Short mmCIF file of C-alpha atoms in Angstrom, two decimals:
data_model
loop_
_atom_site.label_atom_id
_atom_site.label_comp_id
_atom_site.label_asym_id
_atom_site.label_seq_id
_atom_site.Cartn_x
_atom_site.Cartn_y
_atom_site.Cartn_z
CA UNK A 1 0.00 0.00 0.00
CA UNK A 2 1.53 3.29 -1.04
CA UNK A 3 1.61 6.38 1.17
CA UNK A 4 0.40 8.58 -1.64
CA UNK A 5 -1.09 7.36 -4.87
CA UNK A 6 -2.05 9.83 -7.57
CA UNK A 7 -3.57 8.58 -10.81
CA UNK A 8 -4.50 10.59 -13.88
CA UNK A 9 -4.70 13.81 -11.94
CA UNK A 10 -5.93 16.95 -13.68
CA UNK A 11 -6.07 20.22 -11.72
CA UNK A 12 -7.88 23.20 -13.14
CA UNK A 13 -7.40 26.89 -12.35
CA UNK A 14 -10.21 28.80 -14.02
CA UNK A 15 -10.69 27.19 -17.42
CA UNK A 16 -7.18 25.86 -17.82
CA UNK A 17 -5.81 22.50 -16.72
CA UNK A 18 -2.50 23.41 -15.06
CA UNK A 19 -1.79 19.81 -14.16
CA UNK A 20 -2.49 17.28 -16.88
CA UNK A 21 -2.73 13.55 -16.44
CA UNK A 22 -0.10 13.12 -13.74
CA UNK A 23 0.28 9.74 -12.03
CA UNK A 24 2.75 9.20 -9.23
CA UNK A 25 3.06 6.61 -6.49
CA UNK A 26 5.04 7.28 -3.33
CA UNK A 27 5.85 4.29 -1.12
CA UNK A 28 5.73 4.20 2.70
CA UNK A 29 8.80 5.86 4.15
CA UNK A 30 9.98 7.05 0.78
CA UNK A 31 11.21 10.56 0.01
CA UNK A 32 9.95 11.67 -3.37
CA UNK A 33 10.68 14.95 -5.17
CA UNK A 34 8.69 16.84 -7.76
CA UNK A 35 10.95 19.15 -9.72
CA UNK A 36 10.36 21.65 -12.50
CA UNK A 37 10.37 25.33 -13.37
CA UNK A 38 7.86 27.81 -12.03
CA UNK A 39 4.51 27.19 -13.67
CA UNK A 40 5.19 23.49 -14.18
CA UNK A 41 2.39 22.57 -11.75
CA UNK A 42 4.55 21.02 -9.06
CA UNK A 43 3.13 23.03 -6.16
CA UNK A 44 -0.38 22.69 -7.56
CA UNK A 45 -0.22 18.92 -7.13
CA UNK A 46 0.51 19.35 -3.43
CA UNK A 47 -2.25 21.92 -3.15
CA UNK A 48 -4.71 19.47 -4.66
CA UNK A 49 -3.64 16.78 -2.19
CA UNK A 50 -4.18 18.99 0.86
CA UNK A 51 -7.39 20.50 -0.52
CA UNK A 52 -6.21 24.00 -1.33
CA UNK A 53 -6.98 23.50 -5.02
CA UNK A 54 -10.44 22.00 -5.13
CA UNK A 55 -11.09 21.73 -8.85
CA UNK A 56 -9.41 18.44 -9.66
CA UNK A 57 -10.27 15.20 -11.41
CA UNK A 58 -8.62 11.80 -11.14
CA UNK A 59 -7.62 9.74 -8.14
CA UNK A 60 -5.79 10.83 -5.03
CA UNK A 61 -5.32 8.10 -2.45
CA UNK A 62 -3.59 8.65 0.85
CA UNK A 63 -2.54 5.49 2.64
CA UNK A 64 -4.87 3.45 0.41
CA UNK A 65 -7.93 5.56 1.17
CA UNK A 66 -9.48 7.92 -1.37
CA UNK A 67 -8.81 11.54 -0.41
CA UNK A 68 -12.46 12.43 -0.59
CA UNK A 69 -13.37 9.69 1.91
CA UNK A 70 -11.10 11.15 4.58
CA UNK A 71 -12.52 13.82 6.86
CA UNK A 72 -10.58 17.03 7.46
CA UNK A 73 -9.56 15.91 10.93
CA UNK A 74 -8.37 12.46 9.97
CA UNK A 75 -6.51 13.88 7.00
CA UNK A 76 -4.81 16.55 9.12
CA UNK A 77 -3.62 13.88 11.55
CA UNK A 78 -2.16 11.88 8.71
CA UNK A 79 -0.73 14.49 6.35
CA UNK A 80 0.69 17.98 6.85
CA UNK A 81 2.34 20.57 4.68
CA UNK A 82 5.33 22.91 5.14
CA UNK A 83 5.37 26.04 3.00
CA UNK A 84 8.13 27.90 1.26
CA UNK A 85 8.20 31.19 3.03
CA UNK A 86 8.31 31.04 6.84
CA UNK A 87 7.79 34.82 6.86
CA UNK A 88 4.36 34.40 5.32
CA UNK A 89 3.20 31.07 6.70
CA UNK A 90 3.26 31.88 10.42
CA UNK A 91 0.63 34.04 12.08
CA UNK A 92 2.44 37.29 12.94
CA UNK A 93 0.49 37.89 16.14
CA UNK A 94 0.75 34.42 17.63
CA UNK A 95 3.62 33.24 19.76
CA UNK A 96 5.44 30.03 18.97
CA UNK A 97 3.50 28.45 21.82
CA UNK A 98 0.11 29.51 20.41
CA UNK A 99 1.06 28.37 16.90
CA UNK A 100 2.20 24.96 18.10
CA UNK A 101 -0.64 24.27 20.51
CA UNK A 102 -3.43 25.21 18.09
CA UNK A 103 -3.45 21.84 16.30
CA UNK A 104 -3.57 20.09 19.71
CA UNK A 105 -6.54 22.18 20.80
CA UNK A 106 -8.44 21.56 17.56
CA UNK A 107 -7.93 17.82 17.83
CA UNK A 108 -8.72 17.70 21.55
CA UNK A 109 -5.29 16.54 22.62
CA UNK A 110 -4.29 17.58 26.15
CA UNK A 111 -0.94 18.13 27.76
CA UNK A 112 -0.10 21.14 25.58
CA UNK A 113 2.90 22.47 27.46
CA UNK A 114 4.89 19.25 27.54
CA UNK A 115 4.16 18.43 23.94
CA UNK A 116 5.12 21.90 22.72
CA UNK A 117 8.41 21.87 24.60
CA UNK A 118 9.22 18.35 23.46
CA UNK A 119 8.50 19.25 19.83
CA UNK A 120 10.59 22.41 20.04
CA UNK A 121 13.51 20.33 21.30
CA UNK A 122 13.14 17.80 18.52
CA UNK A 123 13.28 20.46 15.80
CA UNK A 124 16.29 22.08 17.46
CA UNK A 125 14.60 25.16 18.90
CA UNK A 126 15.59 26.22 22.38
CA UNK A 127 12.44 26.16 24.60
CA UNK A 128 13.25 29.70 25.74
CA UNK A 129 11.87 30.87 22.37
CA UNK A 130 8.46 29.47 23.29
CA UNK A 131 6.76 32.79 23.97
CA UNK A 132 8.34 34.75 21.14
CA UNK A 133 6.54 36.13 18.12
CA UNK A 134 7.63 35.26 14.57
CA UNK A 135 9.22 38.68 14.01
CA UNK A 136 11.56 37.97 16.92
CA UNK A 137 12.93 34.88 15.19
CA UNK A 138 15.37 34.46 12.31
CA UNK A 139 14.35 32.84 9.03
CA UNK A 140 15.82 29.49 10.00
CA UNK A 141 14.09 29.52 13.38
CA UNK A 142 10.79 30.36 11.74
CA UNK A 143 11.11 27.47 9.34
CA UNK A 144 11.79 25.22 12.34
CA UNK A 145 8.55 26.49 13.90
CA UNK A 146 6.69 25.75 10.65
CA UNK A 147 8.11 22.22 10.61
CA UNK A 148 7.26 21.76 14.30
CA UNK A 149 3.69 22.87 13.66
CA UNK A 150 3.38 20.34 10.84
CA UNK A 151 4.63 17.58 13.14
CA UNK A 152 2.46 18.38 16.19
CA UNK A 153 -0.20 15.83 15.26
CA UNK A 154 2.42 13.18 14.54
CA UNK A 155 1.56 12.79 10.82
CA UNK A 156 3.06 10.12 8.61
CA UNK A 157 3.12 12.03 5.34
CA UNK A 158 4.80 15.43 5.08
CA UNK A 159 4.41 17.62 2.00
CA UNK A 160 7.28 20.10 1.65
CA UNK A 161 6.82 23.00 -0.74
CA UNK A 162 10.28 24.53 -1.37
CA UNK A 163 11.10 24.38 2.34
CA UNK A 164 14.56 25.93 2.04
CA UNK A 165 14.49 28.22 -0.98
CA UNK A 166 13.87 31.35 1.11
CA UNK A 167 16.87 30.62 3.35
CA UNK A 168 20.60 31.29 3.25
CA UNK A 169 22.84 28.40 2.25
CA UNK A 170 24.23 27.75 5.71
CA UNK A 171 20.72 27.85 7.21
CA UNK A 172 19.48 25.65 4.38
CA UNK A 173 22.07 23.07 5.41
CA UNK A 174 20.73 23.08 8.98
CA UNK A 175 17.11 22.66 7.89
CA UNK A 176 17.99 19.89 5.42
CA UNK A 177 19.88 18.04 8.16
CA UNK A 178 16.87 18.44 10.42
CA UNK A 179 14.59 16.97 7.75
CA UNK A 180 16.89 13.98 7.29
CA UNK A 181 16.99 13.32 11.03
CA UNK A 182 13.24 13.73 11.54
CA UNK A 183 12.52 11.32 8.73
CA UNK A 184 14.73 8.68 10.33
CA UNK A 185 13.38 9.22 13.84
CA UNK A 186 9.72 9.30 12.92
CA UNK A 187 9.54 7.12 9.84
CA UNK A 188 8.08 9.95 7.78
CA UNK A 189 7.24 9.92 4.10
CA UNK A 190 8.24 13.10 2.25
CA UNK A 191 6.92 14.62 -0.92
CA UNK A 192 9.21 17.54 -1.71
CA UNK A 193 8.57 20.21 -4.30
CA UNK A 194 11.64 22.13 -5.39
CA UNK A 195 13.51 23.64 -8.29
CA UNK A 196 16.90 22.95 -6.73
CA UNK A 197 18.17 19.60 -7.98
CA UNK A 198 21.11 19.37 -5.54
CA UNK A 199 18.61 19.47 -2.64
CA UNK A 200 16.82 16.50 -4.22
CA UNK A 201 20.09 14.66 -4.46
CA UNK A 202 20.65 15.18 -0.75
CA UNK A 203 17.17 14.50 0.59
CA UNK A 204 15.27 12.20 -1.77
CA UNK A 205 15.16 8.66 -3.10
CA UNK A 206 13.23 9.25 -6.29
CA UNK A 207 12.07 12.22 -8.37
CA UNK A 208 9.53 13.17 -11.00
CA UNK A 209 10.28 15.90 -13.53
CA UNK A 210 7.34 18.11 -14.43
CA UNK A 211 7.05 20.37 -17.45
CA UNK A 212 4.04 22.45 -18.40
CA UNK A 213 1.74 20.46 -16.13
CA UNK A 214 2.76 17.02 -17.35
CA UNK A 215 5.07 14.41 -15.84
CA UNK A 216 8.03 14.15 -18.21
CA UNK A 217 10.15 11.54 -16.49
CA UNK A 218 10.44 9.64 -13.25
CA UNK A 219 13.84 8.52 -12.09
CA UNK A 220 15.82 7.16 -9.21
CA UNK A 221 18.10 9.63 -7.45
CA UNK A 222 21.12 7.72 -8.81
CA UNK A 223 20.05 8.86 -12.28
CA UNK A 224 20.06 12.44 -11.02
CA UNK A 225 23.54 12.06 -9.58
CA UNK A 226 24.93 10.86 -12.89
CA UNK A 227 22.70 13.07 -15.02
CA UNK A 228 21.62 10.15 -17.21
CA UNK A 229 18.05 11.26 -17.84
CA UNK A 230 16.10 9.77 -20.75
CA UNK A 231 14.04 12.76 -21.78
CA UNK A 232 15.53 15.85 -23.45
CA UNK A 233 13.65 18.25 -21.15
CA UNK A 234 14.97 16.53 -18.02
CA UNK A 235 18.49 16.68 -19.43
CA UNK A 236 18.08 20.42 -20.16
CA UNK A 237 16.90 21.08 -16.63
CA UNK A 238 19.84 19.11 -15.28
CA UNK A 239 22.29 21.05 -17.45
CA UNK A 240 20.80 24.39 -16.41
CA UNK A 241 21.10 23.46 -12.73
CA UNK A 242 24.72 22.48 -13.22
CA UNK A 243 25.31 25.92 -14.64
CA UNK A 244 24.39 27.42 -11.30
CA UNK A 245 26.92 25.34 -9.45
CA UNK A 246 28.92 22.38 -10.54
CA UNK A 247 30.26 23.64 -13.83
CA UNK A 248 33.14 25.50 -12.22
CA UNK A 249 33.92 22.54 -10.05
CA UNK A 250 34.35 20.43 -13.13
CA UNK A 251 36.36 22.99 -15.02
CA UNK A 252 38.56 23.86 -12.07
CA UNK B 1 46.19 55.18 -14.21
CA UNK B 2 43.98 55.28 -11.13
CA UNK B 3 41.29 52.61 -10.87
CA UNK B 4 37.80 53.40 -12.15
CA UNK B 5 36.32 53.17 -8.68
CA UNK B 6 38.15 53.44 -5.39
CA UNK B 7 36.40 52.65 -2.16
CA UNK B 8 38.27 52.98 1.10
CA UNK B 9 37.03 52.12 4.57
CA UNK B 10 33.26 52.19 4.00
CA UNK B 11 31.23 52.09 7.20
CA UNK B 12 27.44 52.03 7.43
CA UNK B 13 25.54 52.15 10.70
CA UNK B 14 21.92 52.25 11.78
CA UNK B 15 20.66 53.59 15.10
CA UNK B 16 19.65 50.81 17.49
CA UNK B 17 18.09 50.76 20.93
CA UNK B 18 21.56 50.43 22.46
CA UNK B 19 23.42 52.93 20.31
CA UNK B 20 24.36 52.74 16.64
CA UNK B 21 24.80 49.29 15.10
CA UNK B 22 27.54 49.07 12.54
CA UNK B 23 26.48 46.79 9.68
CA UNK B 24 29.28 47.51 7.20
CA UNK B 25 32.61 47.69 8.97
CA UNK B 26 35.45 49.03 6.91
CA UNK B 27 35.06 47.67 3.39
CA UNK B 28 37.70 48.76 0.87
CA UNK B 29 38.28 47.76 -2.73
CA UNK B 30 39.35 49.11 -6.10
CA UNK B 31 37.51 48.32 -9.27
CA UNK B 32 38.91 48.62 -12.78
CA UNK B 33 37.21 47.53 -15.96
CA UNK B 34 36.84 44.06 -14.54
CA UNK B 35 34.26 41.81 -12.97
CA UNK B 36 34.16 41.82 -9.20
CA UNK B 37 31.90 39.55 -7.16
CA UNK B 38 30.69 40.22 -3.63
CA UNK B 39 29.37 37.16 -1.80
CA UNK B 40 27.81 36.79 1.61
CA UNK B 41 24.70 35.68 3.45
CA UNK B 42 21.77 37.87 4.38
CA UNK B 43 22.88 40.57 6.75
CA UNK B 44 26.49 40.47 5.64
CA UNK B 45 26.30 44.01 4.29
CA UNK B 46 26.85 43.17 0.63
CA UNK B 47 23.79 44.99 -0.71
CA UNK B 48 24.42 48.01 1.50
CA UNK B 49 27.92 48.20 0.05
CA UNK B 50 26.45 48.28 -3.46
CA UNK B 51 23.92 50.92 -2.54
CA UNK B 52 26.46 53.10 -0.73
CA UNK B 53 28.48 53.42 -3.91
CA UNK B 54 25.50 55.07 -5.59
CA UNK B 55 24.75 57.04 -2.40
CA UNK B 56 21.30 55.53 -2.30
CA UNK B 57 21.16 55.11 1.48
CA UNK B 58 19.02 57.66 3.28
CA UNK B 59 18.85 58.50 6.97
CA UNK B 60 18.63 56.89 9.50
CA UNK B 61 21.46 55.01 7.81
CA UNK B 62 24.80 56.71 8.43
CA UNK B 63 27.49 56.25 5.83
CA UNK B 64 31.09 57.21 6.36
CA UNK B 65 33.94 56.57 4.01
CA UNK B 66 37.59 57.64 3.83
CA UNK B 67 37.30 58.09 0.13
CA UNK B 68 34.96 57.06 -2.64
CA UNK B 69 36.34 58.13 -5.99
CA UNK B 70 34.90 57.34 -9.38
CA UNK B 71 36.81 58.25 -12.52
CA UNK B 72 38.86 60.82 -10.62
CA UNK B 73 35.83 62.51 -9.02
CA UNK B 74 34.93 62.40 -5.37
CA UNK B 75 31.40 60.97 -5.19
CA UNK B 76 30.90 61.94 -1.55
CA UNK B 77 31.54 65.62 -2.31
CA UNK B 78 28.98 65.78 -5.11
CA UNK B 79 25.68 67.61 -4.80
CA UNK B 80 22.46 65.65 -5.30
CA UNK B 81 22.11 67.14 -8.77
CA UNK B 82 25.62 66.06 -9.78
CA UNK B 83 24.99 62.64 -8.26
CA UNK B 84 21.88 62.17 -10.38
CA UNK B 85 24.02 62.72 -13.46
CA UNK B 86 26.25 59.85 -12.35
CA UNK B 87 23.50 57.44 -11.36
CA UNK B 88 22.18 55.58 -14.34
CA UNK B 89 24.42 57.35 -16.85
CA UNK B 90 27.84 56.37 -15.48
CA UNK B 91 27.08 53.80 -12.77
CA UNK B 92 23.85 51.84 -12.94
CA UNK B 93 22.25 49.09 -10.95
CA UNK B 94 20.16 46.01 -11.73
CA UNK B 95 17.94 44.99 -8.83
CA UNK B 96 16.79 41.58 -7.74
CA UNK B 97 13.18 41.30 -8.76
CA UNK B 98 11.88 42.76 -12.03
CA UNK B 99 8.34 42.58 -10.70
CA UNK B 100 9.07 45.26 -8.13
CA UNK B 101 11.62 47.36 -9.92
CA UNK B 102 9.76 48.08 -13.17
CA UNK B 103 7.03 50.70 -13.26
CA UNK B 104 3.76 48.78 -13.61
CA UNK B 105 1.87 51.57 -15.42
CA UNK B 106 4.45 52.32 -18.13
CA UNK B 107 5.11 50.18 -21.17
CA UNK B 108 8.46 48.50 -21.40
CA UNK B 109 9.46 50.64 -24.38
CA UNK B 110 8.57 53.89 -22.63
CA UNK B 111 10.62 52.95 -19.57
CA UNK B 112 13.71 52.13 -21.56
CA UNK B 113 13.30 55.33 -23.58
CA UNK B 114 12.99 57.33 -20.38
CA UNK B 115 16.28 55.95 -19.11
CA UNK B 116 17.90 57.28 -22.26
CA UNK B 117 16.11 60.63 -22.45
CA UNK B 118 16.89 61.59 -18.87
CA UNK B 119 20.59 61.54 -19.62
CA UNK B 120 20.86 62.55 -23.27
CA UNK B 121 19.05 64.98 -25.53
CA UNK B 122 18.34 63.10 -28.71
CA UNK B 123 15.50 63.17 -31.27
CA UNK B 124 12.50 60.97 -30.68
CA UNK B 125 13.07 58.83 -33.75
CA UNK B 126 16.64 58.12 -32.66
CA UNK B 127 15.39 57.17 -29.20
CA UNK B 128 13.04 54.62 -30.68
CA UNK B 129 15.76 53.17 -32.87
CA UNK B 130 18.11 52.81 -29.93
CA UNK B 131 15.45 51.19 -27.76
CA UNK B 132 14.70 48.66 -30.49
CA UNK B 133 18.38 48.04 -30.98
CA UNK B 134 18.93 47.56 -27.25
CA UNK B 135 16.02 45.15 -26.91
CA UNK B 136 17.46 43.11 -29.75
CA UNK B 137 20.83 43.10 -28.02
CA UNK B 138 19.32 41.63 -24.88
CA UNK B 139 17.89 38.92 -27.14
CA UNK B 140 14.23 39.82 -27.13
CA UNK B 141 12.94 38.41 -30.34
CA UNK B 142 10.06 40.61 -31.31
CA UNK B 143 11.12 44.02 -29.94
CA UNK B 144 8.39 45.94 -31.81
CA UNK B 145 5.81 43.89 -29.94
CA UNK B 146 7.56 43.76 -26.56
CA UNK B 147 8.01 47.55 -26.49
CA UNK B 148 4.27 47.96 -26.23
CA UNK B 149 3.82 45.46 -23.38
CA UNK B 150 3.40 46.34 -19.71
CA UNK B 151 5.62 44.69 -17.08
CA UNK B 152 2.89 42.29 -15.94
CA UNK B 153 2.63 40.95 -19.47
CA UNK B 154 6.23 39.74 -19.64
CA UNK B 155 7.82 36.76 -17.87
CA UNK B 156 10.38 37.10 -15.07
CA UNK B 157 13.31 36.34 -17.33
CA UNK B 158 12.13 38.79 -19.96
CA UNK B 159 11.47 41.42 -17.27
CA UNK B 160 15.05 41.08 -16.08
CA UNK B 161 16.30 41.43 -19.65
CA UNK B 162 14.24 44.61 -19.95
CA UNK B 163 15.86 45.86 -16.74
CA UNK B 164 19.29 45.12 -18.15
CA UNK B 165 18.41 46.90 -21.38
CA UNK B 166 17.27 49.92 -19.39
CA UNK B 167 20.45 49.98 -17.33
CA UNK B 168 22.78 49.57 -20.27
CA UNK B 169 21.20 51.92 -22.77
CA UNK B 170 22.95 55.06 -21.40
CA UNK B 171 26.25 53.13 -21.78
CA UNK B 172 27.43 53.29 -18.13
CA UNK B 173 30.99 52.58 -17.02
CA UNK B 174 30.03 50.41 -14.09
CA UNK B 175 27.09 48.05 -13.66
CA UNK B 176 26.13 46.96 -10.15
CA UNK B 177 23.99 43.83 -10.27
CA UNK B 178 22.42 43.02 -6.90
CA UNK B 179 21.19 39.41 -6.94
CA UNK B 180 20.10 39.81 -10.57
CA UNK B 181 18.91 36.24 -10.93
CA UNK B 182 17.70 35.02 -7.56
CA UNK B 183 14.05 35.66 -8.45
CA UNK B 184 14.40 33.63 -11.66
CA UNK B 185 14.15 29.97 -12.58
CA UNK B 186 17.39 28.02 -12.92
CA UNK B 187 16.88 27.58 -16.64
CA UNK B 188 16.64 31.36 -17.12
CA UNK B 189 19.40 32.32 -14.66
CA UNK B 190 22.22 31.21 -16.90
CA UNK B 191 20.77 33.11 -19.88
CA UNK B 192 20.52 36.36 -17.93
CA UNK B 193 24.02 36.07 -16.53
CA UNK B 194 25.49 35.14 -19.91
CA UNK B 195 23.82 38.24 -21.28
CA UNK B 196 25.29 40.48 -18.57
CA UNK B 197 28.71 38.95 -19.17
CA UNK B 198 28.46 39.54 -22.91
CA UNK B 199 27.31 43.15 -22.52
CA UNK B 200 30.13 43.86 -20.07
CA UNK B 201 32.70 42.46 -22.46
CA UNK B 202 31.24 44.32 -25.43
CA UNK B 203 31.21 47.73 -23.75
CA UNK B 204 34.39 47.29 -21.69
CA UNK B 205 32.59 48.07 -18.44
CA UNK B 206 33.24 47.27 -14.81
CA UNK B 207 30.83 44.89 -13.08
CA UNK B 208 30.02 44.39 -9.41
CA UNK B 209 27.97 41.23 -9.03
CA UNK B 210 26.38 40.84 -5.61
CA UNK B 211 25.03 37.42 -4.72
CA UNK B 212 24.73 34.82 -2.00
CA UNK B 213 25.73 32.09 -4.44
CA UNK B 214 29.49 31.55 -4.33
CA UNK B 215 29.66 29.25 -7.29
CA UNK B 216 27.65 31.52 -9.50
CA UNK B 217 29.79 34.51 -8.63
CA UNK B 218 32.97 32.55 -9.19
CA UNK B 219 31.76 31.56 -12.62
CA UNK B 220 31.03 35.09 -13.82
CA UNK B 221 33.69 37.16 -12.06
CA UNK B 222 37.45 37.59 -12.12
CA UNK B 223 37.77 38.35 -8.43
CA UNK B 224 35.52 37.57 -5.46
CA UNK B 225 35.18 39.31 -2.10
CA UNK B 226 33.61 37.20 0.64
CA UNK B 227 31.73 39.24 3.23
CA UNK B 228 30.60 38.20 6.68
CA UNK B 229 29.05 40.44 9.31
CA UNK B 230 29.99 43.65 7.55
CA UNK B 231 33.61 42.80 6.82
CA UNK B 232 35.47 41.42 3.87
CA UNK B 233 36.88 38.18 5.27
CA UNK B 234 38.64 36.95 2.15
CA UNK B 235 39.51 38.02 -1.35
CA UNK B 236 39.89 35.30 -3.94
CA UNK B 237 40.69 34.91 -7.59
CA UNK B 238 37.64 33.26 -9.12
CA UNK B 239 39.62 30.24 -10.30
CA UNK B 240 41.02 29.67 -6.83
CA UNK B 241 37.66 29.57 -5.09
CA UNK B 242 38.05 26.03 -3.92
CA UNK B 243 41.38 26.68 -2.34
CA UNK B 244 39.75 29.26 -0.04
CA UNK B 245 41.43 29.48 3.35
CA UNK B 246 39.06 31.39 5.58
CA UNK B 247 36.83 29.13 7.72
CA UNK B 248 33.75 31.15 6.83
CA UNK B 249 34.32 30.75 3.09
CA UNK B 250 35.06 27.05 3.54
CA UNK B 251 31.89 26.69 5.61
CA UNK B 252 29.82 28.34 2.91
CA UNK B 253 31.26 26.09 0.22
CA UNK B 254 30.79 22.92 2.23
CA UNK B 255 27.22 23.60 3.29
CA UNK B 256 25.84 23.60 -0.25
CA UNK B 257 24.35 20.28 -1.37
CA UNK B 258 25.93 18.96 -4.55
CA UNK B 259 24.35 17.33 -7.53
CA UNK B 260 26.02 14.00 -6.79
CA UNK B 261 25.45 14.24 -3.07
CA UNK B 262 26.38 11.26 -0.91
CA UNK B 263 26.96 12.90 2.47
CA UNK B 264 24.41 11.86 5.07
CA UNK B 265 24.52 15.21 6.83
CA UNK B 266 25.73 18.59 5.61
CA UNK B 267 28.35 20.39 7.66
CA UNK B 268 26.95 23.44 9.41
CA UNK B 269 28.71 26.51 10.68
CA UNK B 270 29.34 27.26 14.31
CA UNK B 271 27.40 30.36 15.05
CA UNK B 272 28.82 33.09 17.15
CA UNK B 273 26.55 34.16 19.98
CA UNK B 274 23.95 36.65 18.86
CA UNK B 275 23.64 35.53 15.27
CA UNK B 276 22.13 32.09 15.93
CA UNK B 277 19.51 30.49 13.75
#
């Protein structure tokens, strides 16, 4: 039984299908990446899964159950999402404590204080930040809060929408390490959306390349490391990403 | 011959609750007709350095500098009027995000023409010809059509090319590019940077490329300054990037995931108290 099974998914914004006939299957405990340029529909797929894009056709199954058969509460306990920009995704007038205990309150789980402190420790936030507001935290700390919030209900499936692209490289390294450790500790399944191929190489087992709303190629991460993609578009994307980094390493 | 731009001991401070906070602490460099990169993380003072050269910082920022000379003239001694004649015409700047730096209610053609008309008195027909010519140079295929478009009708990559066209049309001596590609897709980044590189070479200009991406800067520049917490910690020849000595530079290089990544964890930097993440 796969953690996330998407078959023949079409997502429509207005009168245009921005995702066309995409099928992907993510196994339990796997880390899967969706990569592509802006406008390729990669974030839209995640939005359809969590219910932020409602006009979709096809099949979305989470843990073997159809998405539509799961109630909001049950779905929230199973699957959570982390957004790109921690400056925009946290409520500016709520403290870390309020942000983290809200999911517990909604789902009628007691013992807020202990759970909040424990979660802060496990994402590497000092508990003395518990009563701070988002503007009193750095970008990296905010993204840790966003990850902590996603993990409060102990979900199994985590959807990550460009979780590090708003961060500096050294902070990105810290957050990526955190994601690796959390996945091992909690047996999480990741679906990561990104345009940065080196991040995929570090964090994921498999990837799907999207272009103009369609799935161009699926490959194992070993294919990404060697650059041996089948499809011309995937090879172009790989070459362009090398341009931003590894080309000098090769030349020099 | 003196260098095109000389900057000595630049300091920028902002007032804080416990007295002024110095965010650029004694940056000095000379720039000839070459390509200089400035790299650092957010808060390192790299953008402020770029803006100080054009005297774009306004109070409460306090700028002090031992000397800032451009082409033999002292920029700090200039009046605002004289400074406006330098900005754009002699030293110009490409900003990060074309969506915020283009005027949304003017067509692309009108904006580029304005950049030219402000600095030179030339007949309208000649303006149009130069705008078309410039758009072609920045590899926009149908310039007649694109001239009439508004910024929201062009893509990010095309918007940035329009910005570059606007900045280069008065034929400046120095171009300051502050994160010119970080708002763009990877596939477009290389095109925009190649274009900047080509234009620089063609016009024999000086370039200051400001970015957080060490590899990118090393690829497009001759010389790289690495900044951390307001200071230049290391100066490197672009080819020698990977023999960097300073621990901060090494840390930056190591913390970037690679395409053929096999490390289980990425090395992270020790943070000095007060700048923790």
